[in-house]
Short mmCIF file of C-alpha atoms and ligand atoms in Angstrom, two decimals:
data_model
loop_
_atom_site.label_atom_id
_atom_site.label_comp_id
_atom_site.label_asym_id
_atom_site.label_seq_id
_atom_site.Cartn_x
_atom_site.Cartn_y
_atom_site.Cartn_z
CA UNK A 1 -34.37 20.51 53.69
CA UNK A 2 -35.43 20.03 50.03
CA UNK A 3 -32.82 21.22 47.55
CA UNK A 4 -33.62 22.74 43.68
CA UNK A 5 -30.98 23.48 41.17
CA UNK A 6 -30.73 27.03 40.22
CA UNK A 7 -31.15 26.52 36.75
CA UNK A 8 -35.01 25.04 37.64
CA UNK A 9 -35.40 28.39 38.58
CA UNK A 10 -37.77 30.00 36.33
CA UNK A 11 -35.90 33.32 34.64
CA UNK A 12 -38.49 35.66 35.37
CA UNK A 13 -38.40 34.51 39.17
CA UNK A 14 -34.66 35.06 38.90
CA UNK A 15 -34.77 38.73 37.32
CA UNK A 16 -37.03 39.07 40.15
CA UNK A 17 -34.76 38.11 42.73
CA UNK A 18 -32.05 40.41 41.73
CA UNK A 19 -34.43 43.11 42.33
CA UNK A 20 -34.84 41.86 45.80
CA UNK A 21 -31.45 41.69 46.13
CA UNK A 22 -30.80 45.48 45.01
CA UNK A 23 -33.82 46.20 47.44
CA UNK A 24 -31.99 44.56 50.04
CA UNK A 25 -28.29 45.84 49.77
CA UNK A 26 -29.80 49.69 49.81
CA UNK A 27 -32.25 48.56 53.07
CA UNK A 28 -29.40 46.41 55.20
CA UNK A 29 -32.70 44.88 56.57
CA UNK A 30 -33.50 41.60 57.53
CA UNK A 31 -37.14 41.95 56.28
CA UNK A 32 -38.16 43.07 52.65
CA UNK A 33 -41.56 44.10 52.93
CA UNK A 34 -43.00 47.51 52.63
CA UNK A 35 -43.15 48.25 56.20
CA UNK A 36 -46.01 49.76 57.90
CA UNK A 37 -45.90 53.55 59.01
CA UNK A 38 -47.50 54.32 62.66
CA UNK A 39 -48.21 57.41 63.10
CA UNK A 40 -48.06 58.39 59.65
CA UNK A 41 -45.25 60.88 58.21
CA UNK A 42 -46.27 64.26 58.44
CA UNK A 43 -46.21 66.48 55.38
CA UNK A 44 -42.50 67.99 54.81
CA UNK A 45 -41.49 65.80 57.29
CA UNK A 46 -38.29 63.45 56.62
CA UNK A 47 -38.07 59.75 55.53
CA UNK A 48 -35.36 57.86 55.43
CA UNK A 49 -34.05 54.43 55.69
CA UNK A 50 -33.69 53.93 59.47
CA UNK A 51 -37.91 54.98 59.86
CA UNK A 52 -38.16 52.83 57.44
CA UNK A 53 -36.52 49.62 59.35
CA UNK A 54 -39.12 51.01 62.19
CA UNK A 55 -41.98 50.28 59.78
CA UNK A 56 -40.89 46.89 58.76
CA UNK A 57 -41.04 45.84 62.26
CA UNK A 58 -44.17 47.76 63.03
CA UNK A 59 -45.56 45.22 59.81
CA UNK A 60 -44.06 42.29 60.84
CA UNK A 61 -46.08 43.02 64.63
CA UNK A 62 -49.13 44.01 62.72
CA UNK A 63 -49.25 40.33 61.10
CA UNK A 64 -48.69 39.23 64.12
CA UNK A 65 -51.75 40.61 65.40
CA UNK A 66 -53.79 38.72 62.65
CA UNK A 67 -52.52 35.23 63.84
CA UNK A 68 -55.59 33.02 65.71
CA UNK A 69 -54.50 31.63 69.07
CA UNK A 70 -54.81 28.09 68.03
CA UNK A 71 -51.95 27.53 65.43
CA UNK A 72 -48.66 26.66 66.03
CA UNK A 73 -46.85 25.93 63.33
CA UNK A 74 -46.44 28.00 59.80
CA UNK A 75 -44.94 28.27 56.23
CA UNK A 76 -43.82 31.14 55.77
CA UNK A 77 -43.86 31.03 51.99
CA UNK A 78 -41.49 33.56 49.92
CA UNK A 79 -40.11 34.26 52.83
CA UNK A 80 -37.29 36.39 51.98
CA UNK A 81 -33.87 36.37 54.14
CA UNK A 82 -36.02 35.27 57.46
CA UNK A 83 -37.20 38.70 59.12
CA UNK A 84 -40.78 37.30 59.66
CA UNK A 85 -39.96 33.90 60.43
CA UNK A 86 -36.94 34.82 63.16
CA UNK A 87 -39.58 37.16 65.16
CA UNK A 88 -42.33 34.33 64.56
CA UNK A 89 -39.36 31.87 66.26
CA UNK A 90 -38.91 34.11 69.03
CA UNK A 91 -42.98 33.89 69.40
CA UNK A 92 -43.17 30.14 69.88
CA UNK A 93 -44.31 28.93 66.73
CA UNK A 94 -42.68 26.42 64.13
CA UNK A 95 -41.76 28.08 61.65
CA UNK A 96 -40.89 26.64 58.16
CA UNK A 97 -39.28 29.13 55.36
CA UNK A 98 -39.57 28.70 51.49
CA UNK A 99 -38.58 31.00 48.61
CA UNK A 100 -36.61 30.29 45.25
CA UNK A 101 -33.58 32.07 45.43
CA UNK A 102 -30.09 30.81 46.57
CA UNK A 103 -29.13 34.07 47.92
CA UNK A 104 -32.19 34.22 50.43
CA UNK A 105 -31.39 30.81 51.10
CA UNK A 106 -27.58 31.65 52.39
CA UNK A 107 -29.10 34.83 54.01
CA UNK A 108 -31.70 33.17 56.11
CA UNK A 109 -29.55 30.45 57.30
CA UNK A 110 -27.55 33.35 58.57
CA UNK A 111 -30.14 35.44 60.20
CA UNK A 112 -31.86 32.48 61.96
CA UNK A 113 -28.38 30.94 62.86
CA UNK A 114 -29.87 27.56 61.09
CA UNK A 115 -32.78 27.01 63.89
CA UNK A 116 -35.44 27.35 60.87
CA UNK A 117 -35.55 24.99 58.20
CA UNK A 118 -35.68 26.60 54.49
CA UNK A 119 -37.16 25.15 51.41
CA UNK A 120 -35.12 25.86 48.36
CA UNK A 121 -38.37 26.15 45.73
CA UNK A 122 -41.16 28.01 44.02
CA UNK A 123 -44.46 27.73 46.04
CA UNK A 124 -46.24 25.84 42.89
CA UNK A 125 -43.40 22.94 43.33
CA UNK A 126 -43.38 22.44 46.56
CA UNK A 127 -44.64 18.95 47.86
CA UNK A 128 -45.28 18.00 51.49
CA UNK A 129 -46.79 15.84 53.30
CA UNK A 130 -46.67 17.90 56.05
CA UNK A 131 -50.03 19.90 57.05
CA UNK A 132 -49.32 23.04 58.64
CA UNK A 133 -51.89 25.54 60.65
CA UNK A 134 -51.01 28.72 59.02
CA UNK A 135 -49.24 29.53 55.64
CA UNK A 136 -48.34 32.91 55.93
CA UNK A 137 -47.68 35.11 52.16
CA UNK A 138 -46.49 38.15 53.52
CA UNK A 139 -45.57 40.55 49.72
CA UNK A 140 -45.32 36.92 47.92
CA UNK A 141 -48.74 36.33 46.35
CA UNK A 142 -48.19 38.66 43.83
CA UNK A 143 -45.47 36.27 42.38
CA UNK A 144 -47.73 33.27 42.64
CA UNK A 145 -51.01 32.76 40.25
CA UNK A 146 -54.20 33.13 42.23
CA UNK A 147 -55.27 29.24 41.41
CA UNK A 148 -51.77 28.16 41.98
CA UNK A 149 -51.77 30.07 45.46
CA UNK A 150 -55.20 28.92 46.44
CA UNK A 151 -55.45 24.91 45.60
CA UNK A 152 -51.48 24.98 47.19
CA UNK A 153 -52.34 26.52 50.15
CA UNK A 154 -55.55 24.14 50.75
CA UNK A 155 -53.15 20.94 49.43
CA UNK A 156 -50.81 22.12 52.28
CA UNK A 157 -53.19 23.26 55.53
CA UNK A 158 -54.93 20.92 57.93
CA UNK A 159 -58.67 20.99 57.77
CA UNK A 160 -59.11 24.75 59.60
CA UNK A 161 -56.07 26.27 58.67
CA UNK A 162 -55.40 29.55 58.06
CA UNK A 163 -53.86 31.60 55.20
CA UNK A 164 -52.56 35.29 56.07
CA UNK A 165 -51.80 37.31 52.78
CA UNK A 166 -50.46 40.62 53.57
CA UNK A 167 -49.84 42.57 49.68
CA UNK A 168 -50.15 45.27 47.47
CA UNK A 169 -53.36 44.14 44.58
CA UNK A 170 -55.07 45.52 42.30
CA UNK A 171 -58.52 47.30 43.17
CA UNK A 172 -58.83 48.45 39.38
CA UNK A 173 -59.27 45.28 37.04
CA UNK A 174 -58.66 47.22 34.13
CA UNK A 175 -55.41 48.50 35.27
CA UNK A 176 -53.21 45.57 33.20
CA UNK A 177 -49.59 46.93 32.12
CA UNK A 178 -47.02 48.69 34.89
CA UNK A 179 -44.60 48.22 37.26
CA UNK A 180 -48.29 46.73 39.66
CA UNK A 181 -49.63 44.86 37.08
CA UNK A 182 -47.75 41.64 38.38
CA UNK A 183 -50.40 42.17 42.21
CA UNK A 184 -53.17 40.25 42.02
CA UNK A 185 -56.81 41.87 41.51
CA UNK A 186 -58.64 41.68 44.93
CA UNK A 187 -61.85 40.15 43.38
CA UNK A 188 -60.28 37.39 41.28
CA UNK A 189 -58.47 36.06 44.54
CA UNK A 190 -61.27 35.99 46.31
CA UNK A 191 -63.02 33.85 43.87
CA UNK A 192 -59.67 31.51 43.59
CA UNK A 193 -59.86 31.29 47.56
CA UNK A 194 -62.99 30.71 47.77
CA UNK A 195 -63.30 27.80 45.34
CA UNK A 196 -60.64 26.33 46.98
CA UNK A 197 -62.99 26.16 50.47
CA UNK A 198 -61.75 29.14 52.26
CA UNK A 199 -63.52 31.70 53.85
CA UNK A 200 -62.74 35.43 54.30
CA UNK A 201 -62.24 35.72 58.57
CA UNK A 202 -60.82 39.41 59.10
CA UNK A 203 -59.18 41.73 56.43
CA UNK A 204 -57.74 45.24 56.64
CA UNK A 205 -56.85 47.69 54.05
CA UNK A 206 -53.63 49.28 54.99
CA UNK A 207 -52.51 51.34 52.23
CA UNK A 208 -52.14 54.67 53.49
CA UNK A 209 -49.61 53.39 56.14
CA UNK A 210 -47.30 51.56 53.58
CA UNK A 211 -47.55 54.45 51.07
CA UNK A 212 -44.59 56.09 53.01
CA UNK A 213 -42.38 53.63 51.61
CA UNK A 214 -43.19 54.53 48.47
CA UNK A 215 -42.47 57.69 48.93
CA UNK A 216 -39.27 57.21 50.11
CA UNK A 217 -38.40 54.68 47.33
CA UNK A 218 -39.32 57.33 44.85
CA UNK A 219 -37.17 60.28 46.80
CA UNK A 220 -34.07 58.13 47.01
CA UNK A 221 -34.12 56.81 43.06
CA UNK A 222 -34.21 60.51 41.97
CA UNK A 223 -31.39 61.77 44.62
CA UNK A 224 -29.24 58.77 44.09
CA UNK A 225 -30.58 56.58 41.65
CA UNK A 226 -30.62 59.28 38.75
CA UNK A 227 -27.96 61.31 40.02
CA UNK A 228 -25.51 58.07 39.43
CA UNK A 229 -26.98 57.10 36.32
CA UNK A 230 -26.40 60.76 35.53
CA UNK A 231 -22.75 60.78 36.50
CA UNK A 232 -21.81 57.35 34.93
CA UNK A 233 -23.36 58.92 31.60
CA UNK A 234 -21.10 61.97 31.61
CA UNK A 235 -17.46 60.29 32.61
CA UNK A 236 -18.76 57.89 29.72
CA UNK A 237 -19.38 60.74 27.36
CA UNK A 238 -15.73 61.86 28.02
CA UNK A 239 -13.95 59.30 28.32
CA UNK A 240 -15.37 56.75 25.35
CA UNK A 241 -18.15 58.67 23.34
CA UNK A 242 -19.13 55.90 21.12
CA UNK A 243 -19.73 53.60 23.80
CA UNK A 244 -22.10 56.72 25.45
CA UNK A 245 -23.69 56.99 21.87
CA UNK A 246 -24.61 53.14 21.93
CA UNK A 247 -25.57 53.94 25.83
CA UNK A 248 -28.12 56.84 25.19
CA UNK A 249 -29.68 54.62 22.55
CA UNK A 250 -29.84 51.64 24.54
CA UNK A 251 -31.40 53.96 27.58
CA UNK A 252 -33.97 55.40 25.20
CA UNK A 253 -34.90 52.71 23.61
CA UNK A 254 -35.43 50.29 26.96
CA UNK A 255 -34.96 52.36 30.21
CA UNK A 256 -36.65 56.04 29.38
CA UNK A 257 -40.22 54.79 29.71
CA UNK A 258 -39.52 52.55 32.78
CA UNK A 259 -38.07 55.39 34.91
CA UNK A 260 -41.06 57.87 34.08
CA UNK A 261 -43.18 55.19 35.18
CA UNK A 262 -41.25 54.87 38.25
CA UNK A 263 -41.12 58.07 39.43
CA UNK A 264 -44.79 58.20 39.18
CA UNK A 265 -45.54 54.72 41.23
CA UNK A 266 -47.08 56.85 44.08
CA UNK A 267 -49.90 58.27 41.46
CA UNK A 268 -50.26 54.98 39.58
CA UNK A 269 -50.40 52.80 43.03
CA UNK A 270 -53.19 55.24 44.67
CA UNK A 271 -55.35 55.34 41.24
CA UNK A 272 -55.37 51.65 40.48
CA UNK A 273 -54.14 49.60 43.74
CA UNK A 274 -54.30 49.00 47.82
CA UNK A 275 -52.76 46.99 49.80
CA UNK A 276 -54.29 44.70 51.99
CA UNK A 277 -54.12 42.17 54.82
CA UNK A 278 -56.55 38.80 54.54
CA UNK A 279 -56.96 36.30 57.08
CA UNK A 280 -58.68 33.03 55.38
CA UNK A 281 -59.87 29.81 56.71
CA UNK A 282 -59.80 26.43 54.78
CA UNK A 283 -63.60 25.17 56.04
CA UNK A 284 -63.16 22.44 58.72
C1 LIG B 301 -40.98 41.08 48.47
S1 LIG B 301 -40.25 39.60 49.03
C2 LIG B 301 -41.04 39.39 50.61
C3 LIG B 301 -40.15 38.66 51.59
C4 LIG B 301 -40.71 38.39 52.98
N1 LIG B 301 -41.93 37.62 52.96
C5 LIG B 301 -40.93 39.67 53.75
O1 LIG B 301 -42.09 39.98 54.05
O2 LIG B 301 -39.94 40.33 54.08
C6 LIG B 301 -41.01 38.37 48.01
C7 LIG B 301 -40.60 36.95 48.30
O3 LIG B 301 -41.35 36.06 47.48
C8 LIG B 301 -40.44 35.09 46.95
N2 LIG B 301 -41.03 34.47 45.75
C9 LIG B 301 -41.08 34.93 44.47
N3 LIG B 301 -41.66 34.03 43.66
C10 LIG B 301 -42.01 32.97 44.45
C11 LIG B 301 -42.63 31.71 44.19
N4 LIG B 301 -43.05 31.38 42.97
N5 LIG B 301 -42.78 30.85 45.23
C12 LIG B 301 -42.38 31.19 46.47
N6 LIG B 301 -41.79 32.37 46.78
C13 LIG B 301 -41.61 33.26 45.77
C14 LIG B 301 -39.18 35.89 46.73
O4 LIG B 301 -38.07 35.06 46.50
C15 LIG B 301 -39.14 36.65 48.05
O5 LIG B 301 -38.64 35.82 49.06
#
């Protein structure tokens, strides 16, 4: 099992991972992907958290579905606290994990009672000379830059090998700053891939059945999210007004602009974004 300080650990992959571990104290799931919604919601009706834990399994089958017959073993890169790769286990395949954050690490041990090795480290460090049949990026491309993610992959599969990329990207080039802006752009990926030798084998756009989730994400930050912040704000105001003086500042100054933006990630995801599932092949 290869091992990486914490403090190689680039600090915007860290701030990300304490996002993902916010995500996954509200979910209590073992997977930290969107989810995929079948059937779809209908209007009025309620979403909560336990649909939503239906939906991440529902996704994790619907990868599933993309995997050829022929491969048997997979990294299963940014692979999160080990939902994916424990129901890949139970499949028969070899599963490998890797992501870059200590906390996942301690997690996945847990959930796959230390059957599936982990790799402590960022996708564009990793080394092997292992070649593996299927290198799966379910939500983790976004974090990884298209060349990085393409010549790595390729490095890392056997002549034939497959890459599955299940993730929210960008459909609208032009859309640049936001909350998405991180998701790759659909047609700049597909160059990257296929300079790299791979060819496009089956893909699937699958954004009106993750769109639920945010939905739901959206719902729950104004009930409880806001309502907290709210709270905190006014027992503050009482109890030590300077320090809620310095607080309101501080709010309008760095938060204001990223909760507006929030609470409109449903608008801003259907105008500029989709998400989609790709199944490459690195030519034989
Ligand atoms: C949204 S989570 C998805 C987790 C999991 N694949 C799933 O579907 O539940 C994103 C994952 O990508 C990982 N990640 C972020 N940057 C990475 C990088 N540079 N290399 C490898 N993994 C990365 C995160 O640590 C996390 O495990």
């Amino acid at each position: 099992m290869q091992k990486q300080k914490i403090t190689q650990i680039p600090k915007p992959t860290r701030y990300q991972n304490a996002a993902i571990d916010y995500y996954m104290g509200i979910t209590g799931s073992s997977y930290l992907h969107y989810g995929y919604w079948e059937p779809l919601p209908q209007p009025g009706e309620e979403l909560n958290i336990s649909r939503l834990r239906v939906a991440q399994k529902a996704y994790t089958e619907k990868l599933f579905s993309f995997i050829p017959e022929d491969v048997q073993n997979i990294l299963d890169v940014g692979c999160g606290i080990g939902g994916n790769a424990v129901y890949l286990d139970e499949r028969g395949f070899a599963v490998e994990g890797l992501a870059p954050d200590i906390i996942q690490q301690e997690k996945f041990i847990q959930n796959t009672k230390g059957k599936i090795p982990f790799h402590l480290t960022r996708f564009e460090d990793f080394q092997s000379s292992k070649k593996y049949d299927l290198i799966l990026f379910s939500e983790s491309s976004q974090y990884i830059a298209v060349d990085d993610l393409a010549q790595g992959a390729a490095g890392l599969l056997s002549r034939g090998g497959y890459l599955l990329i299940a993730d929210m990207m960008r459909a609208d080039a032009e859309y640049t700053e936001g909350i998405f802006s991180n998701c790759h752009v659909v047609s700049e990926l597909k160059i990257a891939l296929e300079k790299a030798g791979f060819s496009l084998i089956k893909t699937e756009d699958i954004s009106h059945a993750i769109a639920p989730t945010i939905d739901l994400s959206i719902d729950n930050f104004r009930t409880f999210g806001l309502t907290t912040i709210k709270y905190i704000a006014d027992v503050v105001k009482i109890a030590v007004p300077p320090i809620h003086a310095i607080g309101s500042w501080a709010f309008k100054r760095w938060l204001e602009k990223l909760i507006v933006e929030g609470l409109q990630a449903k608008k801003i995801f259907e105008s500029h974004l989709c998400y989609e599932i790709q199944l490459w092949q690195l030519s034989k």
